[in-house]
Coordinates of C-alpha atoms in Angstrom, one line a residue:
M54 CA 0.3 0.2 -0.2
S55 CA 1.6 3.2 -1.0
R56 CA 0.9 7.2 -1.7
Q57 CA 2.1 6.3 -5.2
R58 CA -1.1 4.4 -5.9
Q59 CA -2.6 6.3 -8.8
W60 CA -6.0 3.7 -9.6
T61 CA -9.6 4.2 -9.6
L62 CA -11.2 2.1 -7.3
G63 CA -13.4 -0.4 -8.9
L64 CA -16.7 -0.3 -6.6
V65 CA -18.8 -1.8 -9.1
A66 CA -18.6 -5.6 -10.2
V67 CA -15.3 -5.6 -12.6
V68 CA -14.8 -6.7 -16.0
A69 CA -13.9 -10.5 -16.8
L70 CA -10.6 -12.0 -16.0
V71 CA -8.0 -11.4 -17.9
G72 CA -5.1 -14.4 -18.4
G73 CA -4.4 -17.5 -16.1
G74 CA -4.7 -17.9 -12.9
I75 CA -8.0 -19.6 -12.4
T76 CA -9.3 -23.1 -11.8
A77 CA -13.3 -23.0 -11.2
I78 CA -15.5 -24.7 -8.8
P79 CA -19.4 -24.5 -8.7
P80 CA -21.5 -22.0 -6.3
A81 CA -22.0 -23.4 -2.9
Q82 CA -24.6 -22.9 0.0
A83 CA -24.0 -20.0 1.7
S84 CA -23.5 -20.4 5.7
P85 CA -24.8 -18.6 8.4
D86 CA -22.4 -15.1 9.2
C87 CA -20.4 -16.2 12.2
S88 CA -17.5 -13.7 11.8
A89 CA -19.8 -11.0 13.7
S90 CA -21.0 -13.1 16.9
R91 CA -20.2 -17.1 16.8
T92 CA -23.6 -18.0 18.8
A93 CA -25.8 -15.9 16.5
S94 CA -26.4 -19.6 14.8
P95 CA -26.1 -23.5 15.7
A96 CA -23.7 -23.8 13.0
C97 CA -21.5 -21.2 14.9
A98 CA -21.6 -22.9 17.7
T99 CA -19.4 -25.6 18.7
G100 CA -21.3 -29.1 17.2
P101 CA -22.3 -29.6 14.0
R102 CA -19.8 -27.6 11.6
A103 CA -21.3 -25.7 8.6
S104 CA -20.0 -27.4 5.8
T105 CA -19.4 -23.8 3.4
F106 CA -18.4 -20.2 4.4
T107 CA -19.2 -16.6 3.3
N108 CA -16.9 -14.7 2.3
P109 CA -16.0 -11.5 3.6
V110 CA -14.6 -14.1 6.4
L111 CA -14.4 -10.8 9.1
W112 CA -16.3 -7.6 8.3
Q113 CA -14.1 -5.3 9.9
D114 CA -11.1 -3.4 8.6
F115 CA -7.9 -5.5 8.5
A116 CA -6.1 -4.4 5.5
D117 CA -2.1 -5.0 4.2
I118 CA -2.7 -9.1 5.6
D119 CA 0.2 -11.0 6.5
I120 CA -0.9 -14.5 7.4
I121 CA 0.9 -17.4 9.1
R122 CA 0.4 -20.8 10.5
V123 CA 2.2 -22.0 13.6
D124 CA 1.2 -25.8 14.3
D125 CA -2.5 -25.7 14.6
T126 CA -2.9 -22.1 14.8
Y127 CA -3.5 -19.1 12.4
Y128 CA -2.4 -15.7 12.9
Y129 CA -3.6 -12.6 10.8
S130 CA -1.4 -9.0 11.1
A131 CA -2.6 -6.1 9.6
S132 CA -1.5 -2.5 9.1
T133 CA -3.2 0.6 11.6
M134 CA -1.2 3.2 10.3
H135 CA -1.9 6.0 13.3
Y136 CA -3.7 4.2 15.4
S137 CA -2.1 2.7 19.2
P138 CA -0.9 -0.2 19.6
G139 CA 0.0 -1.0 16.3
A140 CA -0.2 -4.0 13.8
P141 CA -2.8 -5.8 15.6
V142 CA -2.7 -10.0 15.4
L143 CA -5.9 -11.7 15.2
R144 CA -6.0 -15.8 15.7
S145 CA -8.1 -18.4 14.4
Y146 CA -8.3 -22.8 14.1
D147 CA -9.9 -22.6 11.0
L148 CA -9.1 -19.6 8.7
V149 CA -12.8 -18.5 9.4
N150 CA -13.8 -17.4 12.4
W151 CA -10.9 -15.3 14.0
E152 CA -10.6 -13.3 17.1
F153 CA -8.2 -10.5 18.9
A154 CA -5.1 -12.1 20.2
G155 CA -2.8 -8.9 20.8
H156 CA -0.5 -6.3 19.1
S157 CA 2.9 -6.3 17.6
V158 CA 3.9 -2.9 18.5
P159 CA 2.7 -1.7 21.5
R160 CA 3.2 1.8 21.3
L161 CA 4.3 3.7 18.2
D162 CA 7.6 5.1 19.3
F163 CA 8.9 6.6 16.4
G164 CA 8.5 9.9 17.4
S165 CA 6.5 12.9 19.1
K166 CA 4.0 13.7 16.3
Y167 CA 2.6 9.7 17.1
D168 CA 1.8 11.5 20.9
L169 CA -0.6 14.2 18.8
S170 CA 1.9 16.4 21.0
G171 CA 2.3 19.6 18.5
S172 CA 2.5 17.5 15.5
R173 CA 0.1 15.0 13.8
A174 CA 1.0 11.1 12.2
Y175 CA -2.6 10.5 10.3
V176 CA -2.0 8.2 7.6
N177 CA 1.7 7.6 8.8
G178 CA 3.0 4.7 11.4
I179 CA 2.2 1.0 10.5
W180 CA 1.6 0.3 6.8
A181 CA 2.3 -2.9 5.1
S182 CA 4.3 -5.1 7.3
F183 CA 5.3 -8.6 8.1
L184 CA 4.5 -11.4 10.3
S185 CA 6.5 -14.6 10.6
H186 CA 7.6 -17.3 12.7
R187 CA 10.9 -18.8 13.5
K188 CA 11.0 -22.5 14.4
S189 CA 14.5 -22.9 16.0
N190 CA 13.7 -20.0 18.8
R191 CA 10.3 -20.3 18.9
T192 CA 10.0 -16.6 18.4
F193 CA 7.5 -14.4 16.5
Y194 CA 8.8 -11.2 14.3
W195 CA 7.0 -8.9 13.0
G196 CA 8.4 -6.0 10.9
G197 CA 8.0 -2.6 9.1
C198 CA 9.1 0.7 7.4
V199 CA 8.0 3.5 9.4
D200 CA 7.8 7.2 7.7
F201 CA 9.9 5.5 4.8
A202 CA 13.4 5.7 6.8
K203 CA 13.7 2.9 9.1
T204 CA 12.5 -0.6 9.7
H205 CA 11.6 -2.1 12.8
I206 CA 11.7 -5.8 13.6
Y207 CA 9.3 -6.6 17.0
T208 CA 9.5 -9.8 18.5
A209 CA 7.4 -11.9 20.9
T210 CA 7.3 -15.9 22.3
A211 CA 3.5 -15.7 22.4
V212 CA 1.1 -13.2 19.6
D213 CA -0.6 -12.6 23.0
G214 CA 2.5 -12.0 25.3
Q215 CA 4.7 -8.8 25.6
W216 CA 5.8 -7.9 22.2
S217 CA 9.2 -5.9 22.1
R218 CA 11.5 -4.0 19.7
H219 CA 14.5 -6.4 18.4
T220 CA 16.1 -4.1 16.3
T221 CA 16.2 -1.0 14.3
I222 CA 17.8 -1.8 10.7
D223 CA 18.9 1.8 9.0
K224 CA 17.2 1.1 5.9
C225 CA 13.5 1.5 4.7
Y226 CA 12.0 -2.2 3.9
Y227 CA 9.0 -1.2 2.2
D228 CA 5.8 -3.6 2.1
A229 CA 8.0 -5.9 3.2
G230 CA 7.7 -10.0 3.9
M231 CA 9.8 -12.5 5.6
L232 CA 10.6 -15.9 4.9
V233 CA 12.4 -18.1 7.1
D234 CA 14.2 -21.0 5.2
D235 CA 14.6 -24.5 5.8
N236 CA 18.0 -23.8 6.8
D237 CA 16.8 -21.4 9.4
T238 CA 18.0 -18.2 7.0
M239 CA 15.7 -15.4 7.1
Y240 CA 14.8 -13.2 4.1
V241 CA 12.8 -10.2 3.5
A242 CA 11.3 -9.1 0.1
Y243 CA 10.6 -5.7 -0.4
G244 CA 10.0 -2.7 -2.5
N245 CA 7.7 -0.8 -4.9
T246 CA 8.2 -2.1 -8.8
T247 CA 11.8 -2.7 -7.8
I248 CA 11.6 -5.9 -5.8
S249 CA 14.5 -6.3 -4.1
V250 CA 15.4 -9.3 -1.4
A251 CA 17.5 -8.7 1.8
Q252 CA 19.3 -11.8 3.9
L253 CA 19.5 -11.0 7.5
S254 CA 22.3 -11.9 9.7
A255 CA 21.7 -14.8 12.0
D256 CA 20.5 -13.2 15.1
G257 CA 18.0 -11.2 12.8
K258 CA 19.4 -8.1 13.8
S259 CA 20.9 -6.5 10.9
E260 CA 21.1 -7.4 6.8
V261 CA 23.6 -9.2 5.3
R262 CA 23.2 -8.4 1.7
S263 CA 20.4 -7.2 -0.5
Q264 CA 20.2 -7.1 -4.0
Q265 CA 17.6 -5.9 -6.4
V266 CA 15.6 -9.3 -7.9
F267 CA 12.7 -7.8 -10.4
Q268 CA 12.4 -5.0 -12.1
T269 CA 8.3 -4.5 -12.8
P270 CA 8.0 -4.3 -16.7
S271 CA 5.9 -1.3 -17.5
N272 CA 2.7 -3.2 -18.9
I273 CA 2.3 -4.1 -15.4
G274 CA 3.3 -1.0 -13.9
T275 CA 3.2 -1.1 -10.1
L276 CA 3.8 -4.0 -8.0
E277 CA 4.3 -4.1 -4.1
G278 CA 2.9 -5.6 -1.0
A279 CA 5.6 -8.2 -0.8
R280 CA 5.2 -11.9 0.9
F281 CA 7.7 -14.2 0.3
Y282 CA 7.1 -18.2 0.4
K283 CA 8.8 -21.6 -0.3
R284 CA 7.0 -24.5 -1.9
G285 CA 8.8 -27.8 -3.2
G286 CA 12.5 -26.2 -3.5
S287 CA 10.4 -22.8 -5.1
Y288 CA 11.0 -19.4 -3.9
Y289 CA 7.5 -16.9 -4.6
I290 CA 7.5 -13.6 -4.0
W291 CA 3.4 -12.7 -3.8
L292 CA 3.0 -8.5 -5.0
T293 CA 0.0 -6.6 -5.7
R294 CA -0.6 -4.1 -8.5
P295 CA -3.1 -1.9 -6.3
A296 CA -6.1 -1.9 -6.4
N297 CA -6.7 -4.6 -9.2
G298 CA -4.5 -7.2 -9.6
Q299 CA -2.3 -9.9 -8.2
Y300 CA 1.2 -11.2 -9.5
V301 CA 3.5 -14.1 -8.3
L302 CA 7.3 -14.3 -9.0
K303 CA 8.9 -17.8 -9.0
A304 CA 12.8 -18.7 -8.8
S305 CA 14.8 -21.3 -7.6
S306 CA 17.2 -19.6 -5.7
P307 CA 16.0 -16.5 -2.8
F308 CA 18.1 -13.9 -5.0
G309 CA 16.4 -14.9 -8.3
P310 CA 16.4 -14.9 -11.3
Y311 CA 12.5 -14.9 -11.1
T312 CA 9.9 -15.2 -13.5
V313 CA 6.6 -13.6 -12.8
Q314 CA 2.5 -14.9 -13.9
Q315 CA -0.2 -12.9 -13.5
V316 CA -2.5 -14.1 -10.5
L317 CA -5.7 -12.1 -11.5
L318 CA -6.3 -8.9 -12.8
N319 CA -9.9 -7.2 -12.2
M320 CA -11.7 -10.5 -10.8
P321 CA -15.1 -10.1 -9.8
T322 CA -15.2 -9.3 -6.2
P323 CA -17.5 -11.2 -3.7
I324 CA -18.7 -8.0 -2.1
P325 CA -21.8 -6.3 -3.5
G326 CA -20.5 -3.2 -4.6
G327 CA -16.7 -3.7 -3.4
G328 CA -13.3 -3.5 -5.0
V329 CA -11.1 -6.4 -6.5
P330 CA -9.3 -8.6 -4.3
H331 CA -6.1 -8.4 -3.8
Q332 CA -2.6 -7.9 -1.8
G333 CA -2.8 -10.2 1.2
G334 CA -0.8 -13.5 1.6
L335 CA -0.7 -17.2 1.2
V336 CA -1.0 -19.9 3.9
Q337 CA -0.8 -23.8 3.7
T338 CA -2.9 -26.1 5.9
Q339 CA -1.7 -28.8 8.0
N340 CA -3.6 -31.0 6.1
G341 CA -1.5 -29.5 2.4
D342 CA -4.4 -27.7 1.0
W343 CA -3.3 -23.5 0.2
Y344 CA -5.8 -20.3 1.1
Y345 CA -5.1 -16.8 0.0
L346 CA -6.4 -14.8 2.0
A347 CA -6.7 -11.3 0.2
F348 CA -8.7 -8.1 1.3
V349 CA -11.5 -5.7 -0.7
D350 CA -11.5 -1.9 -0.7
A351 CA -15.3 -1.5 1.1
Y352 CA -15.0 2.1 1.3
P353 CA -16.3 3.8 3.9
G354 CA -15.7 0.8 6.3
G355 CA -12.4 0.2 5.3
R356 CA -10.4 -2.9 3.4
V357 CA -12.1 -6.3 4.4
P358 CA -10.3 -10.0 4.1
V359 CA -11.9 -12.4 1.7
L360 CA -11.2 -16.2 1.2
A361 CA -10.2 -18.3 -1.7
P362 CA -8.8 -21.7 -2.1
I363 CA -5.8 -21.9 -3.9
T364 CA -4.2 -24.9 -6.2
W365 CA -1.5 -25.4 -7.9
T366 CA -0.5 -26.4 -11.6
S367 CA 1.9 -29.0 -12.6
D368 CA 5.2 -26.5 -12.9
G369 CA 4.2 -24.9 -9.8
W370 CA 2.5 -22.4 -10.4
P371 CA -1.1 -21.2 -8.0
R372 CA -4.4 -20.7 -9.3
I373 CA -7.0 -19.2 -7.1
T374 CA -10.6 -21.6 -7.7
T375 CA -13.0 -18.8 -8.7
V376 CA -16.9 -19.5 -8.4
N377 CA -18.9 -18.5 -11.8
G378 CA -15.6 -16.6 -12.8
G379 CA -15.1 -14.5 -10.0
W380 CA -13.9 -15.1 -6.1
G381 CA -16.6 -16.9 -4.7
A382 CA -19.4 -15.1 -1.9
T383 CA -19.2 -19.2 -0.5
Y384 CA -16.7 -21.5 -0.8
P385 CA -16.5 -25.1 1.5
V386 CA -15.1 -24.8 4.8
P387 CA -11.5 -25.9 4.8
N388 CA -10.9 -29.7 5.8
L389 CA -9.2 -28.4 9.2
P390 CA -9.6 -30.5 12.9
A391 CA -12.3 -29.0 15.0
P392 CA -11.0 -26.1 16.6
P393 CA -9.5 -26.8 20.1
R394 CA -12.1 -24.0 21.6
Q395 CA -14.8 -21.5 20.3
V396 CA -13.1 -18.3 19.2
K397 CA -14.3 -14.8 21.4
P398 CA -16.8 -12.9 19.2
M399 CA -15.8 -9.7 17.5
I400 CA -18.6 -7.7 18.8
G401 CA -20.5 -7.8 22.3
V402 CA -20.2 -5.8 25.4
D403 CA -17.1 -4.5 27.2
T404 CA -17.5 -3.2 30.9
F405 CA -13.7 -2.3 31.5
T406 CA -13.2 -4.9 34.7
G407 CA -10.0 -5.9 33.9
S408 CA -6.7 -4.3 34.7
A409 CA -5.9 -3.5 30.9
L410 CA -8.1 -3.0 27.7
G411 CA -8.8 -5.8 25.6
P412 CA -6.9 -6.2 22.1
Q413 CA -10.1 -5.0 20.3
W414 CA -9.0 -1.5 21.5
E415 CA -6.6 1.2 19.8
W416 CA -6.3 4.9 20.5
N417 CA -5.7 7.6 17.8
H418 CA -2.2 8.3 18.1
N419 CA -0.5 7.3 21.2
P420 CA -2.4 7.8 24.6
D421 CA -1.3 9.7 27.5
T422 CA -1.6 6.9 30.2
S423 CA -1.5 9.0 33.0
R424 CA -4.7 10.2 31.6
Y425 CA -6.8 7.0 31.6
S426 CA -7.5 3.7 34.2
V427 CA -9.4 0.5 33.7
G428 CA -11.0 -1.2 36.4
N429 CA -14.8 -0.9 37.3
G430 CA -15.1 1.3 34.1
L431 CA -12.9 3.0 31.6
R432 CA -12.1 6.5 33.3
L433 CA -10.7 9.1 31.0
S434 CA -9.3 12.5 32.1
T435 CA -9.4 14.7 29.8
A436 CA -6.1 15.0 28.1
T437 CA -5.8 18.0 26.4
V438 CA -7.3 21.4 26.1
T439 CA -8.4 21.6 22.1
N440 CA -11.6 22.6 20.4
D441 CA -10.7 20.0 18.0
L442 CA -11.2 16.4 17.8
Y443 CA -8.7 15.6 15.5
S444 CA -6.1 17.2 18.2
A445 CA -7.0 15.8 21.3
R446 CA -5.3 13.4 22.8
N447 CA -6.8 9.7 24.5
T448 CA -9.7 9.2 22.2
L449 CA -10.3 5.5 21.9
T450 CA -11.6 3.6 19.2
H451 CA -13.2 0.3 18.1
R452 CA -13.6 -0.9 14.4
I453 CA -17.0 -0.9 13.1
Q454 CA -18.8 -4.0 12.1
G455 CA -20.3 -4.4 9.0
P456 CA -22.3 -4.1 7.0
T457 CA -24.2 -2.2 9.7
S458 CA -24.0 -2.2 13.8
T459 CA -24.6 -0.3 16.7
A460 CA -22.5 1.3 19.3
T461 CA -24.0 2.3 22.3
V462 CA -22.0 3.3 25.5
A463 CA -23.2 4.6 28.6
L464 CA -21.1 7.5 30.7
D465 CA -20.9 8.6 34.1
L466 CA -20.6 12.8 33.7
S467 CA -20.4 13.3 37.3
A468 CA -17.2 14.4 37.4
V469 CA -17.1 16.3 33.8
R470 CA -16.2 20.2 34.3
D471 CA -17.3 23.4 32.5
G472 CA -15.9 23.0 29.1
D473 CA -15.8 19.7 29.1
R474 CA -17.0 17.4 25.8
T475 CA -17.2 14.0 25.7
G476 CA -18.9 11.3 23.4
L477 CA -18.7 9.1 21.0
A478 CA -17.6 9.9 16.9
V479 CA -18.2 8.1 14.0
L480 CA -14.1 8.9 12.8
R481 CA -12.1 9.7 10.3
D482 CA -11.3 12.4 7.6
S483 CA -15.2 13.7 7.9
S484 CA -16.4 13.0 11.4
A485 CA -19.1 13.8 13.4
W486 CA -20.3 12.6 16.8
I487 CA -23.2 12.6 19.9
G488 CA -22.1 13.7 22.6
V489 CA -22.2 16.1 25.9
K490 CA -20.9 19.6 26.6
R491 CA -20.8 20.9 30.0
D492 CA -21.1 25.1 29.9
N493 CA -21.8 27.0 32.5
G494 CA -22.7 24.1 35.3
R495 CA -25.1 22.5 32.9
N496 CA -24.9 19.4 30.6
R497 CA -26.5 19.5 27.4
V498 CA -26.6 16.7 25.0
V499 CA -25.7 17.4 21.2
M500 CA -24.9 16.0 18.0
V501 CA -21.9 17.9 15.9
N502 CA -21.3 17.8 12.0
G503 CA -18.7 19.0 10.0
L504 CA -15.4 17.7 11.3
T505 CA -13.2 17.6 8.4
M506 CA -9.4 17.3 7.1
D507 CA -7.6 18.1 4.1
S508 CA -5.6 15.9 1.9
S509 CA -2.7 16.4 3.8
W510 CA -4.8 15.5 6.9
R511 CA -4.9 19.1 8.5
T512 CA -8.1 20.2 10.4
T513 CA -10.2 22.1 8.2
G514 CA -13.5 22.2 10.0
T515 CA -13.8 21.4 13.8
G516 CA -17.6 21.0 13.9
T517 CA -21.0 22.7 13.7
E518 CA -23.3 21.9 16.6
V519 CA -26.9 21.2 14.3
A520 CA -29.4 19.6 17.1
S521 CA -29.3 19.9 21.0
A522 CA -31.2 18.8 24.2
D523 CA -31.1 19.6 27.9
L524 CA -29.6 16.4 29.8
P525 CA -30.5 16.2 33.3
G526 CA -29.0 14.0 36.0
T527 CA -25.3 12.6 35.2
R528 CA -25.9 9.5 33.3
V529 CA -26.5 9.3 29.6
W530 CA -26.3 6.3 26.9
L531 CA -25.0 7.1 23.3
R532 CA -25.3 5.4 20.2
A533 CA -24.4 5.7 16.7
N534 CA -25.5 3.2 14.0
A535 CA -23.2 3.2 10.9
D536 CA -24.0 1.3 7.3
I537 CA -20.8 0.9 6.0
R538 CA -21.5 -0.7 3.0
P539 CA -19.5 -0.3 0.6
G540 CA -20.8 2.9 -1.8
S541 CA -21.4 6.6 -1.6
G542 CA -24.2 8.0 0.7
R543 CA -24.2 5.2 3.4
Q544 CA -25.0 7.1 6.9
A545 CA -24.9 6.9 10.4
R546 CA -27.2 8.1 12.9
F547 CA -27.6 9.5 16.8
S548 CA -29.6 8.9 19.4
Y549 CA -29.5 9.2 23.4
S550 CA -30.9 7.3 26.4
T551 CA -31.5 8.9 30.1
D552 CA -32.8 5.3 31.1
G553 CA -30.7 3.0 28.4
V554 CA -34.1 1.5 27.3
N555 CA -35.7 4.6 25.2
F556 CA -33.5 6.4 22.7
T557 CA -34.3 9.8 21.4
P558 CA -32.9 10.5 17.5
L559 CA -30.5 13.6 17.9
G560 CA -29.8 15.6 14.7
P561 CA -29.8 14.4 11.1
G562 CA -28.4 11.1 9.3
F563 CA -24.7 11.8 8.4
T564 CA -22.9 10.6 5.6
L565 CA -19.9 8.6 5.2
N566 CA -17.0 9.4 2.8
N567 CA -16.3 6.3 0.7
A568 CA -13.0 7.3 -0.9
W569 CA -9.9 5.8 -0.3
Q570 CA -7.4 8.1 0.4
F571 CA -7.4 7.7 4.1
F572 CA -7.2 4.4 3.9
M573 CA -8.2 3.4 7.0
G574 CA -12.0 2.5 7.5
Y575 CA -14.6 4.4 9.8
R576 CA -14.4 3.6 13.2
F577 CA -16.4 4.4 16.6
G578 CA -14.4 6.9 19.0
V579 CA -15.0 7.3 22.4
F580 CA -13.7 10.9 23.8
N581 CA -13.1 13.1 26.3
H582 CA -11.1 16.6 26.1
A583 CA -11.3 19.7 27.5
T584 CA -11.8 23.2 25.7
Q585 CA -11.0 25.3 29.0
A586 CA -9.0 23.4 31.4
L587 CA -7.9 20.0 31.9
G588 CA -9.3 18.5 35.4
G589 CA -12.6 16.6 34.2
T590 CA -13.2 13.0 33.8
V591 CA -15.9 11.1 32.5
T592 CA -16.5 7.2 33.1
V593 CA -17.0 4.9 30.3
Q594 CA -19.5 2.0 32.5
R595 CA -20.0 -0.1 29.1
F596 CA -19.3 0.2 25.9
E597 CA -21.6 -2.5 23.0
L598 CA -21.3 -3.2 19.7
S599 CA -24.3 -4.9 17.8
T600 CA -25.3 -5.8 14.8
P601 CA -28.9 -6.2 13.3

């Protein structure tokens, strides 16, 4: 994924396939959607297993996919840009049902702009990066280039354990993919159009050698998003033509020479209104089957994962299994052992009873850790004096579940102070929120829209209050419903309650921006900032993400 991308986002079903790379199967019967709430259907629970799955396997924004298997467990890493912690890792036992496991980058320690301290880092930070596992030392490796400058590598012995920085290499391995070879040598494939391979030292802390291995021909255009594999003695570099094609390089040595084949171009999408499946990575199951987990541009919601089986030709080239000439909306479930347990739902209720936030949460930039606490609710003390939500620290975000979902947050307002602004936002480069303004000793519930950024992610509008109501008492329930089906004209709607049961709509519908340039999709954001002085606090007693 790069800023050099120059393409038209294909938001309609696209033209027929070009070239090879395709095998076909007949359409399959759809299965229930277990990706949101795995108790919604008996087929999602332990017991009789569904025979098919439906794409997207998870309708949340997890882009720039890397996917690996370690023994009987699958791990999925994604980009997060300016959100902290960064580089989330998801876990699955069947490639279809996923849960949050942790983050590879505990804090964006790449400069003060990531702290919203005088400057900002919107659309910087964690871009396409790699996740790998080294059997020799039973260690997970995450690596990515930040700010086109240096490559940072983090390690952990368990994805849900403590990650720490292993090394920083003074070179940008742009859109990198790692391969740990059979002899334990670590290689990294990287680059945009000019593709290179680096060999790392035995301890994985420095570069031993690097060389260009492929120059993309002009008739293909741009290739990036590298993933690096070995199969049957051949080396493969998996590359995307953003955002409508996928290509693969093949060689008998990690340093080439490589030959190229097209895997897909303008393949019809499984998501109505979405873009072409592309980028992502390959994984081999413990039974020897191969799958491709790609993503589809599905704005305003972001980029969502889709899964398809892969077969191989007799001379070792991968082919996507299609349905009716396109990426299937459904496929047979992977032939895998029954999972050891049911994964945790990607939606539901959080009452913040533990000692730390769960991995489903990410802050907008690094938080001021002295200004929040968890346990018997989430206490958010104001961390910034500003009238600009985009410059306010400690806005806590949660991905929106597609195609539509609702966030409801219960707030205790007893410790807010005059000038404080707290609430629930639908957050992106064009935003709106419902919340509470405390002024002159009085609380009002308000709906604000018109929060905007320009193409350099500078604030151009701090919002306009378009509806309000007096708010007696010190408790309020705020609700935002968002329709993130791909396309224009999708809306979010806001409401509030003073008893948690009866909700009153507030303000007009807010039309979501479905342009791709911000890359990250809309999120729900819970915030509390001051406009006069620090010292106020709001307690988030409950957050619920639900689907119809």
